[in-house]
Tab-separated table of C-alpha atoms in Angstrom:
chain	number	residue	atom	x	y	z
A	17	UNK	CA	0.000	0.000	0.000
A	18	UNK	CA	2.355	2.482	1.179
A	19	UNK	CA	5.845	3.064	-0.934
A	20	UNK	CA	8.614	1.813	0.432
A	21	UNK	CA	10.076	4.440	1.631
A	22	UNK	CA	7.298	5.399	3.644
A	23	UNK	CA	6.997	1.363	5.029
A	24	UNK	CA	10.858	2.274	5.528
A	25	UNK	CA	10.529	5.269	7.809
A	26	UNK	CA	7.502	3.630	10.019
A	27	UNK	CA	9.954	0.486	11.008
A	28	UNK	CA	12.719	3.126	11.798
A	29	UNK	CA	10.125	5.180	13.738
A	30	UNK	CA	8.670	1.915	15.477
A	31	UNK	CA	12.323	1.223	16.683
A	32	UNK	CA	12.021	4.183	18.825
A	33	UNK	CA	11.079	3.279	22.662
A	34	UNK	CA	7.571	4.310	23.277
A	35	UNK	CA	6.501	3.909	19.716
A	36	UNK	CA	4.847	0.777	18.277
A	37	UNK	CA	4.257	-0.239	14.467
A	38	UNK	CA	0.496	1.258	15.039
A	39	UNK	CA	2.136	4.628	16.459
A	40	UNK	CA	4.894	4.959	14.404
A	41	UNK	CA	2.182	4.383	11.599
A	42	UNK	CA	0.356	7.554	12.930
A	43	UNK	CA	3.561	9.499	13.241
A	44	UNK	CA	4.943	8.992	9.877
A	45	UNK	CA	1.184	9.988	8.100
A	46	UNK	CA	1.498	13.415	10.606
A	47	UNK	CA	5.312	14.040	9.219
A	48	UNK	CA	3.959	13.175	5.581
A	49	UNK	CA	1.097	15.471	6.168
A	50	UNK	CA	3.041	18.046	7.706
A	51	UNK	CA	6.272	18.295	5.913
A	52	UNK	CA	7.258	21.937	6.483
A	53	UNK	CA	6.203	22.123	10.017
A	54	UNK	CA	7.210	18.823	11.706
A	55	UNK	CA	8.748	16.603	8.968
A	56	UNK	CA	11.662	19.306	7.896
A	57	UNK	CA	12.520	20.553	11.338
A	58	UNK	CA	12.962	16.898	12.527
A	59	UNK	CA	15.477	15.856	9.465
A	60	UNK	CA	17.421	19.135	10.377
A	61	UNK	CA	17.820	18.201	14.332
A	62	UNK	CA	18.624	14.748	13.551
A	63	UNK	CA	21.458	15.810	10.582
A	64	UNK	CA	22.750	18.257	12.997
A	65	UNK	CA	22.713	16.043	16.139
A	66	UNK	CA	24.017	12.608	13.879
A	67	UNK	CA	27.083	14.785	13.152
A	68	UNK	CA	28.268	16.381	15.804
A	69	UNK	CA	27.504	13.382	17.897
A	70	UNK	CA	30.601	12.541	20.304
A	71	UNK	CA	31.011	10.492	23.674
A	72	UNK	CA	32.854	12.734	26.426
A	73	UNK	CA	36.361	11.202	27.026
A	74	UNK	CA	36.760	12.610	30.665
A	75	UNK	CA	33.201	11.697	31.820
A	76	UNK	CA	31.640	9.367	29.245
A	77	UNK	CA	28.732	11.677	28.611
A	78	UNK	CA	27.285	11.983	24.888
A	79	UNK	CA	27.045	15.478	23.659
A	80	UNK	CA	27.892	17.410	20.317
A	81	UNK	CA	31.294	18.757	21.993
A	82	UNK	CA	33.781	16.668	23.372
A	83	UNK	CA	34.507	17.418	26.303
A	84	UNK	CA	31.043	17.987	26.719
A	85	UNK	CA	29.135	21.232	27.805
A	86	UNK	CA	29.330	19.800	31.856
A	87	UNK	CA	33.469	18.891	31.664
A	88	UNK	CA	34.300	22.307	29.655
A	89	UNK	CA	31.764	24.733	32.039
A	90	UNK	CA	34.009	26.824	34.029
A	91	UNK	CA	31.595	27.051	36.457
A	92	UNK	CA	31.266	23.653	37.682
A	93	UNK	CA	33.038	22.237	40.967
A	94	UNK	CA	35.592	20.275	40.067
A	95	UNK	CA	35.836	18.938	43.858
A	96	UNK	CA	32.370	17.392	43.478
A	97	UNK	CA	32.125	14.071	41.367
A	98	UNK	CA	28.908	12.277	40.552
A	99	UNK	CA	29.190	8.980	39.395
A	100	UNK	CA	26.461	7.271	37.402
A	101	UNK	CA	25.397	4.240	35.636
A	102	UNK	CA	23.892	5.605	32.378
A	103	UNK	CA	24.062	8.722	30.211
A	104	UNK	CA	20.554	8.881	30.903
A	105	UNK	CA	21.019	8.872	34.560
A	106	UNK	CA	23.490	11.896	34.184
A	107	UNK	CA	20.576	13.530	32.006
A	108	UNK	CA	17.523	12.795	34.887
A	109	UNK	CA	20.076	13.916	37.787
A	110	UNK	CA	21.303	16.980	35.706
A	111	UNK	CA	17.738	18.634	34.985
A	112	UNK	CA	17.198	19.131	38.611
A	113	UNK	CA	20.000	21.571	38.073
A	114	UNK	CA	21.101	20.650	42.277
A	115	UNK	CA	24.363	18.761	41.628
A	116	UNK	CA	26.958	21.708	41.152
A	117	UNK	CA	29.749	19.069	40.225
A	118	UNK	CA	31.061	16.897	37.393
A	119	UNK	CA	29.857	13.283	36.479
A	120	UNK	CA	31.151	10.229	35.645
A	121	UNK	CA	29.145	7.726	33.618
A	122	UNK	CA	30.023	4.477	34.408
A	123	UNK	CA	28.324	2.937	31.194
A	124	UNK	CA	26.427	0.307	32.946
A	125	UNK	CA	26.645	-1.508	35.902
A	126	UNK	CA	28.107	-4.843	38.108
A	127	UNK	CA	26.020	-8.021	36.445
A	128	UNK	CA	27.012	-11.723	37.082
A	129	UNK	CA	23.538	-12.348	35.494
A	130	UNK	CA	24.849	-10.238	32.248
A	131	UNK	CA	28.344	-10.866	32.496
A	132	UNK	CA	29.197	-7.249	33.354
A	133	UNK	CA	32.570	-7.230	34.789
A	134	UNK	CA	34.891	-4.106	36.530
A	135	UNK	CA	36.814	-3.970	33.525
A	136	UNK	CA	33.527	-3.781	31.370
A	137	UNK	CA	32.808	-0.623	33.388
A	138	UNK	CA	34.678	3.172	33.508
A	139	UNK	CA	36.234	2.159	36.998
A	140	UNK	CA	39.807	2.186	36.296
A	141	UNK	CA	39.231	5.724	34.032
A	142	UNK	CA	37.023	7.500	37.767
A	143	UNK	CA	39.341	6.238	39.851
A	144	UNK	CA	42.444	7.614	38.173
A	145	UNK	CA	40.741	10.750	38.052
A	146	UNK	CA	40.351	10.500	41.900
A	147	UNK	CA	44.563	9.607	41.976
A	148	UNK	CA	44.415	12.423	39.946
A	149	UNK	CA	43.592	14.775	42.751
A	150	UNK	CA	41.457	17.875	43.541
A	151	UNK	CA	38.380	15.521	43.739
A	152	UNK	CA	36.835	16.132	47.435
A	153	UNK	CA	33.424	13.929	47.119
A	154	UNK	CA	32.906	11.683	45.325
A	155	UNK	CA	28.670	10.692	45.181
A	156	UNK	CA	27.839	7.263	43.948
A	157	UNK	CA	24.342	8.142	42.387
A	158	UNK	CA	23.745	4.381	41.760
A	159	UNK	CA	19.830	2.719	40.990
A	160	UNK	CA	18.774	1.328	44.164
A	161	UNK	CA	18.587	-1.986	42.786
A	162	UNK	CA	20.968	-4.554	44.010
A	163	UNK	CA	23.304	-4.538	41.141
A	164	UNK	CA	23.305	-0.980	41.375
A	165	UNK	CA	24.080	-0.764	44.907
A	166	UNK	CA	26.631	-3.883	44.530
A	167	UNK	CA	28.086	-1.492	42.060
A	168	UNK	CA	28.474	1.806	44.642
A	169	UNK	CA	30.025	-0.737	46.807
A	170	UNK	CA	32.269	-1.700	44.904
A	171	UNK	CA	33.678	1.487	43.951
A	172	UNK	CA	33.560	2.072	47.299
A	173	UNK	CA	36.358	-0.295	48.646
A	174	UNK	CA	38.380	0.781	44.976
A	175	UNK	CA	38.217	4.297	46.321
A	176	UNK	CA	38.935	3.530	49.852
A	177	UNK	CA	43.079	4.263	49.548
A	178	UNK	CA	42.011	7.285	48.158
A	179	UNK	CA	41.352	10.366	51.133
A	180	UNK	CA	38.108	11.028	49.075
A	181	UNK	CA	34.610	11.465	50.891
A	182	UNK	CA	31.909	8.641	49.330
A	183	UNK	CA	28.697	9.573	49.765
A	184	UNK	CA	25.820	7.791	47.966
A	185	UNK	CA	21.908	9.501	47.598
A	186	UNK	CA	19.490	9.048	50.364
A	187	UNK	CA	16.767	6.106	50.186
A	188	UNK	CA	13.604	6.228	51.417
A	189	UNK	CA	10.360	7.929	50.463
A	190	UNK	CA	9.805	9.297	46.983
A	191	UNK	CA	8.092	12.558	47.197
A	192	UNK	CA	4.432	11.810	46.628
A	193	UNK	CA	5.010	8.620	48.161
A	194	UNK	CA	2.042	7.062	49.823
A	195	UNK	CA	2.965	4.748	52.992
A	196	UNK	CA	0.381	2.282	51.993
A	197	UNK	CA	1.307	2.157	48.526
A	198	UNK	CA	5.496	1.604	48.977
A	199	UNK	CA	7.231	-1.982	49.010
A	200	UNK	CA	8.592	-3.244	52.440
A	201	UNK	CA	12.021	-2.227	51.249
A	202	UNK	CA	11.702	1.337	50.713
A	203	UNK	CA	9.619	1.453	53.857
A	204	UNK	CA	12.775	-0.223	55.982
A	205	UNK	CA	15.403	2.074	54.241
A	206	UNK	CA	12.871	4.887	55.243
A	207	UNK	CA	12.798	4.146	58.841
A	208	UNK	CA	16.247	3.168	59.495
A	209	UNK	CA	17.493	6.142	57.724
A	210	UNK	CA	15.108	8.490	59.504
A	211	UNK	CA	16.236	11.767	60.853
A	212	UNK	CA	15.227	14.298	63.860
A	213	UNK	CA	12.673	16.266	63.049
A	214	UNK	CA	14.730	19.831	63.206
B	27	UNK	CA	22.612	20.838	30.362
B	28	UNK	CA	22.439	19.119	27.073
B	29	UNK	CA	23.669	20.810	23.949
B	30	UNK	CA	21.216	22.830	22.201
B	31	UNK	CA	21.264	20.136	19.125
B	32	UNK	CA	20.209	17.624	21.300
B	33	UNK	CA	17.350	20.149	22.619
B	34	UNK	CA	16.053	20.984	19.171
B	35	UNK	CA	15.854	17.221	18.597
B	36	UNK	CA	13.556	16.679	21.688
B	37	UNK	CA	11.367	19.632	20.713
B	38	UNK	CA	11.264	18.458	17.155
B	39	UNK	CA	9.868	14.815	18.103
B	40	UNK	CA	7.766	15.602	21.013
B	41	UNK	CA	5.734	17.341	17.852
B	42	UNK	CA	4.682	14.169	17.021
B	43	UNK	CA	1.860	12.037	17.787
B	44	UNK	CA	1.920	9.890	20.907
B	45	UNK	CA	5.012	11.465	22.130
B	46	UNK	CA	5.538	13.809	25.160
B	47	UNK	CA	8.219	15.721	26.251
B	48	UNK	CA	9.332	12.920	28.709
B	49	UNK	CA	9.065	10.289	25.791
B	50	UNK	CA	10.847	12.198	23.162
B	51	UNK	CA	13.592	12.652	25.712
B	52	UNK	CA	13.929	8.948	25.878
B	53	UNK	CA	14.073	8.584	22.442
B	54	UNK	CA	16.672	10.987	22.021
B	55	UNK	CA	18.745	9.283	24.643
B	56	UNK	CA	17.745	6.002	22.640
B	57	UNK	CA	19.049	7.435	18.990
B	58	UNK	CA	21.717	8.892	20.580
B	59	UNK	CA	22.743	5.671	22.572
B	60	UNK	CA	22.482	3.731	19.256
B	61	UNK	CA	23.958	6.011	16.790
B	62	UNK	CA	24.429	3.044	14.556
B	63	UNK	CA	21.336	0.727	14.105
B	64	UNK	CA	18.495	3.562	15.226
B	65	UNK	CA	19.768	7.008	14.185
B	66	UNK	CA	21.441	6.510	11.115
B	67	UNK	CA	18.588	4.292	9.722
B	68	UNK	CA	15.833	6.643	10.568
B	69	UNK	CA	17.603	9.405	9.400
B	70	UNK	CA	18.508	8.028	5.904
B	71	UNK	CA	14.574	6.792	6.204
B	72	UNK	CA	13.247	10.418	6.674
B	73	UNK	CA	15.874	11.826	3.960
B	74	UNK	CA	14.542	9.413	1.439
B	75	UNK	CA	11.137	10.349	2.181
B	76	UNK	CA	11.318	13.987	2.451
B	77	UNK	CA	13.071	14.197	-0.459
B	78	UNK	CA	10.411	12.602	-2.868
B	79	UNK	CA	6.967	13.160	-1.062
B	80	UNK	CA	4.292	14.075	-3.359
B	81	UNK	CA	0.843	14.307	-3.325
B	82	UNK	CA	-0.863	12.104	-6.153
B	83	UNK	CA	-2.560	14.456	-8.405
B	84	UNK	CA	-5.010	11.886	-9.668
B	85	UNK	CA	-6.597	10.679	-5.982
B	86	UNK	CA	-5.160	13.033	-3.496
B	87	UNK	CA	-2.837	10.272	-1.651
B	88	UNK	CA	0.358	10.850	-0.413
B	89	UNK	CA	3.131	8.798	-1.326
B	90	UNK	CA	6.678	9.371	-3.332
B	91	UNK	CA	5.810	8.875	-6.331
B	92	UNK	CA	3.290	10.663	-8.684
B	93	UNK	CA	1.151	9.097	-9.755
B	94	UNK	CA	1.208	7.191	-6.567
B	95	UNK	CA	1.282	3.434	-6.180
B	96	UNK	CA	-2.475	2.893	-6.279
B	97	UNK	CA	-3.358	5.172	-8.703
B	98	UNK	CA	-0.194	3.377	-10.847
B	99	UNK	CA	-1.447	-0.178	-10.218
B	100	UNK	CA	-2.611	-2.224	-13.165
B	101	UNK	CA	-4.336	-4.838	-11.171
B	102	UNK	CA	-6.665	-2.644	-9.256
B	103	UNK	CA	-9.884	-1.989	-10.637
B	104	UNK	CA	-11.307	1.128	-12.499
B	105	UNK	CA	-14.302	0.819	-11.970
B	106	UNK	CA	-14.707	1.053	-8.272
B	107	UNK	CA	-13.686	4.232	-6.309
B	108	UNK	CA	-13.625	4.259	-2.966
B	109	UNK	CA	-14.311	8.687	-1.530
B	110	UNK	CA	-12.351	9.027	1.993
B	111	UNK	CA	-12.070	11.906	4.568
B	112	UNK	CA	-8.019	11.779	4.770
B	113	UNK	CA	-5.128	9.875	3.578
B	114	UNK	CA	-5.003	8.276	7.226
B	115	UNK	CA	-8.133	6.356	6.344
B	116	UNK	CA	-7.064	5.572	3.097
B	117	UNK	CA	-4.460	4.172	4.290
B	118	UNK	CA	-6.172	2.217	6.886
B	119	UNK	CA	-8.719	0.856	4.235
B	120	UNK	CA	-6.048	-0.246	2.631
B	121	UNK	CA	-4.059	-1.992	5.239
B	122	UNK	CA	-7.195	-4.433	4.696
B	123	UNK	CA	-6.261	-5.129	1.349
B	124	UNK	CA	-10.226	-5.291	0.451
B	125	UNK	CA	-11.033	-3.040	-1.647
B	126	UNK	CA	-9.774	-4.192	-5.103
B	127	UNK	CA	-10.248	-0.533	-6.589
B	128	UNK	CA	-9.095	2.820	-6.809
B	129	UNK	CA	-9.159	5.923	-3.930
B	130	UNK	CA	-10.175	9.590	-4.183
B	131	UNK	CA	-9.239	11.803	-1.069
B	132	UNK	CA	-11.222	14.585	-0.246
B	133	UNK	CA	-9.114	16.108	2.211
B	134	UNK	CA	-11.557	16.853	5.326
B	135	UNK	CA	-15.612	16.713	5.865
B	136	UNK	CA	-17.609	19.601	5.606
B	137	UNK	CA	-17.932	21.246	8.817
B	138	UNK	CA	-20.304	24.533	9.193
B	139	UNK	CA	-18.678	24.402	12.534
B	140	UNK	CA	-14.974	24.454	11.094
B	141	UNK	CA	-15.988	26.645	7.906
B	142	UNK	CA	-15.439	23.866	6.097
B	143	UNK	CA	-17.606	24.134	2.418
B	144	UNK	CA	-17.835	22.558	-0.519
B	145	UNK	CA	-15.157	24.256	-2.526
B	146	UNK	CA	-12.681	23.593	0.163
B	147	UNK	CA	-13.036	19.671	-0.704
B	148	UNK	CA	-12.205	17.870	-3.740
B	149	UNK	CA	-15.586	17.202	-4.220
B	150	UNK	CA	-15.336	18.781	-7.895
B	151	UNK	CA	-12.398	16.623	-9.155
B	152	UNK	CA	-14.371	13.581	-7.809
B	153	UNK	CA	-17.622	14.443	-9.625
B	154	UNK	CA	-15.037	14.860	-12.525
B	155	UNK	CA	-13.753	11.698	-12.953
B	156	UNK	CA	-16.820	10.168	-12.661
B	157	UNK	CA	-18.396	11.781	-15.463
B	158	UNK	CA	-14.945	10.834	-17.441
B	159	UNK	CA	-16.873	7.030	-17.379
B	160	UNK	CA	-15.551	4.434	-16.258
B	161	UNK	CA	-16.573	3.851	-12.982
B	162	UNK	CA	-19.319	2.148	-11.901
B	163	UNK	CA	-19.790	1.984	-8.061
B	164	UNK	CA	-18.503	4.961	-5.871
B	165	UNK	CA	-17.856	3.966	-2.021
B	166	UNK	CA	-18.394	6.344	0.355
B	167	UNK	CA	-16.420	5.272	3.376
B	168	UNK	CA	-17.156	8.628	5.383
B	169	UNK	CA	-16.251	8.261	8.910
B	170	UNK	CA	-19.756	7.428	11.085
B	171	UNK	CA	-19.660	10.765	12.293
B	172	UNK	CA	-22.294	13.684	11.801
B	173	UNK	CA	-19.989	15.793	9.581
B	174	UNK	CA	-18.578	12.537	7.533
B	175	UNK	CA	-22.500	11.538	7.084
B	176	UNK	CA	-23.437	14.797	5.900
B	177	UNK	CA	-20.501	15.210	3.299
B	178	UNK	CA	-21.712	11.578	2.095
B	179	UNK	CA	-25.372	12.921	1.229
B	180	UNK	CA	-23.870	15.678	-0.073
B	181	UNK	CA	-21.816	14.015	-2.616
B	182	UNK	CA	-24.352	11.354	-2.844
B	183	UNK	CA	-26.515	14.169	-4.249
B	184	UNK	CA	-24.255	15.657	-6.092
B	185	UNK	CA	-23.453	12.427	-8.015
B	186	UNK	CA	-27.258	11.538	-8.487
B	187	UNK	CA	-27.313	12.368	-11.993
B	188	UNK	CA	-24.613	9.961	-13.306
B	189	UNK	CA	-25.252	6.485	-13.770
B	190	UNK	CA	-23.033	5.397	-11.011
B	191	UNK	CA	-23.882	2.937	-7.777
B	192	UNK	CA	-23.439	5.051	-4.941
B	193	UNK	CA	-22.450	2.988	-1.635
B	194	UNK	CA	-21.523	3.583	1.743
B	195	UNK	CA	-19.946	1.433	4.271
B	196	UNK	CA	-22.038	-0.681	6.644
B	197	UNK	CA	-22.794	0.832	10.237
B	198	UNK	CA	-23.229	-1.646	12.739
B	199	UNK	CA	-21.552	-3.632	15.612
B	200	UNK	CA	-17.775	-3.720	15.509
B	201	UNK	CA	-16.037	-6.801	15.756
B	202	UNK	CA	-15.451	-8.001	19.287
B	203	UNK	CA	-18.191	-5.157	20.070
B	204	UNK	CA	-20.338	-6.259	23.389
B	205	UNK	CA	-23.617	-5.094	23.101
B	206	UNK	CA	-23.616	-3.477	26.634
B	207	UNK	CA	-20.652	-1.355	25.718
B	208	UNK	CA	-22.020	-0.144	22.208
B	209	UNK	CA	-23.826	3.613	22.337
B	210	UNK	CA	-27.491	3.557	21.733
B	211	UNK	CA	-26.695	4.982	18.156
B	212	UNK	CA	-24.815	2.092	16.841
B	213	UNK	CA	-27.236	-0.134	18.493
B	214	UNK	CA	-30.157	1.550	16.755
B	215	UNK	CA	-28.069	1.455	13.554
B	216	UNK	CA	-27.002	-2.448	13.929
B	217	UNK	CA	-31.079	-3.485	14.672
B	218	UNK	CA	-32.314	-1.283	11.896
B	219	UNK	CA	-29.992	-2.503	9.097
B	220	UNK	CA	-30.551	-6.523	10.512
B	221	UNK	CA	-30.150	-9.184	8.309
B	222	UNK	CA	-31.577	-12.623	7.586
B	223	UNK	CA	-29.367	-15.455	9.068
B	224	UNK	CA	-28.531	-17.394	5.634
């Protein structure tokens, strides 16, 4: 029915997380209908990101600069060093705008299950940049699942020789969060972690 | 804190259907992620089809070549033409692979509420290449709505004096449709347009 091209573009579309063959289907007929609004502006963001595209090689971030905007902004404490799993992690943590330091993207985490080993991982790169001195804290912003947190220990004892503070973020409840709604877990990391009311 | 490519991007594909601003972030992060097997591929997709989209000056479809691949096609049949709202639901009628003939887009409903009239359709070109013989059954597959049922009389009039069958698609029960879900109006349409069991 459709030229191939068009079948073309809706299984390139489809591969896109949150998009299915039906919804890619409806996307590509908007972008065909509306060429000069949506259809032209997308082609020229995609040209422009596909080729300026580069991975970070201090931090592992992906940006269109390398180093990327966070490693080359002046303003930035160096002292401060966040360390994450994912690029996307870095992203999510970076658009609350409250870290004031520089990241480290770890580019995965610790999996027996997956065969994920320390030397699959950025550790060697992070903790040379901790040898490397002038790093104060370093925050292991880990998922609180247990191959993340097997992870942040990990790192932990690697960092330990280092005179480095290791913090890692606070569990407990999400904001929102309704008691009766929360797994046991989060409620026990709540309550042991809990704090005097000030 | 990402680069103002990788903005544009986001704001470019949260324009399209069925994705958000928290979606289209995840797809970025997902082309980006996979430069390789999801970016370049969709890009060289898009390229291909904004570079030879057309609209088929025969039936009003959309497609990259002109005329497109229906109007084109040898096999289908002249002398059935099937009227639809949009290219979406030609497309969908299509997907079906039931209707053996040829389409005619109008490009909207009349709408006294939208200021849609006559003139704005291509209710002219359709009257057009009817009288050019040929044909000898026109479908009206009008969506069951009050505007697509009025544009259907309306060109159902309008093609009254040419010795053409005019149809229209069977209202009814959908399949799968439970009668205690179904709005009174389908329900009224279903009993009133009953059939023998054969």
């Amino acid at each position: 029915m459709a030229s191939k091209e068009i079948e073309t573009l809706t299984q390139a579309l489809a591969r896109l997380p949150g998009l299915g063959p039906r919804s890619a289907r409806r996307a590509v007929l908007h972008l065909v209908k509306k060429r000069e609004t949506v259809l032209v502006p997308l082609l020229a963001a995609l040209e422009s990101v596909s080729d300026s595209l580069v991975t970070c090689t201090n931090c592992g971030n992906v940006d269109t600069v390398n180093p990327c905007g966070i490693c080359a902004d002046p303003r930035r404490d160096d002292r401060a060093l966040c360390v994450v799993e994912d690029v996307a992690d870095l992203w999510a943590l970076d658009r609350s705008r409250l870290f004031p330091g520089r990241y480290h993207v770890l580019g995965g985490r610790l999996s027996a299950l997956e065969g994920v080993r320390p030397e699959d991982l950025t550790i060697d790169s992070l903790v040379a940049r901790v040898a490397g001195g002038g790093v104060d804290e370093v925050v292991l912003a880990m998922n609180a699942t247990l191959e993340g947190q097997t992870t942040a220990h990990f790192i932990a004892e690697r960092l330990e020789e280092h005179p480095v503070r290791v913090t890692r973020l606070a569990h407990g409840l999400p904001v929102g969060g309704e008691l009766d709604y929360l797994d046991e877990g989060t409620l026990a990391q709540a309550l042991r972690a809990r704090r005097p009311v000030s």
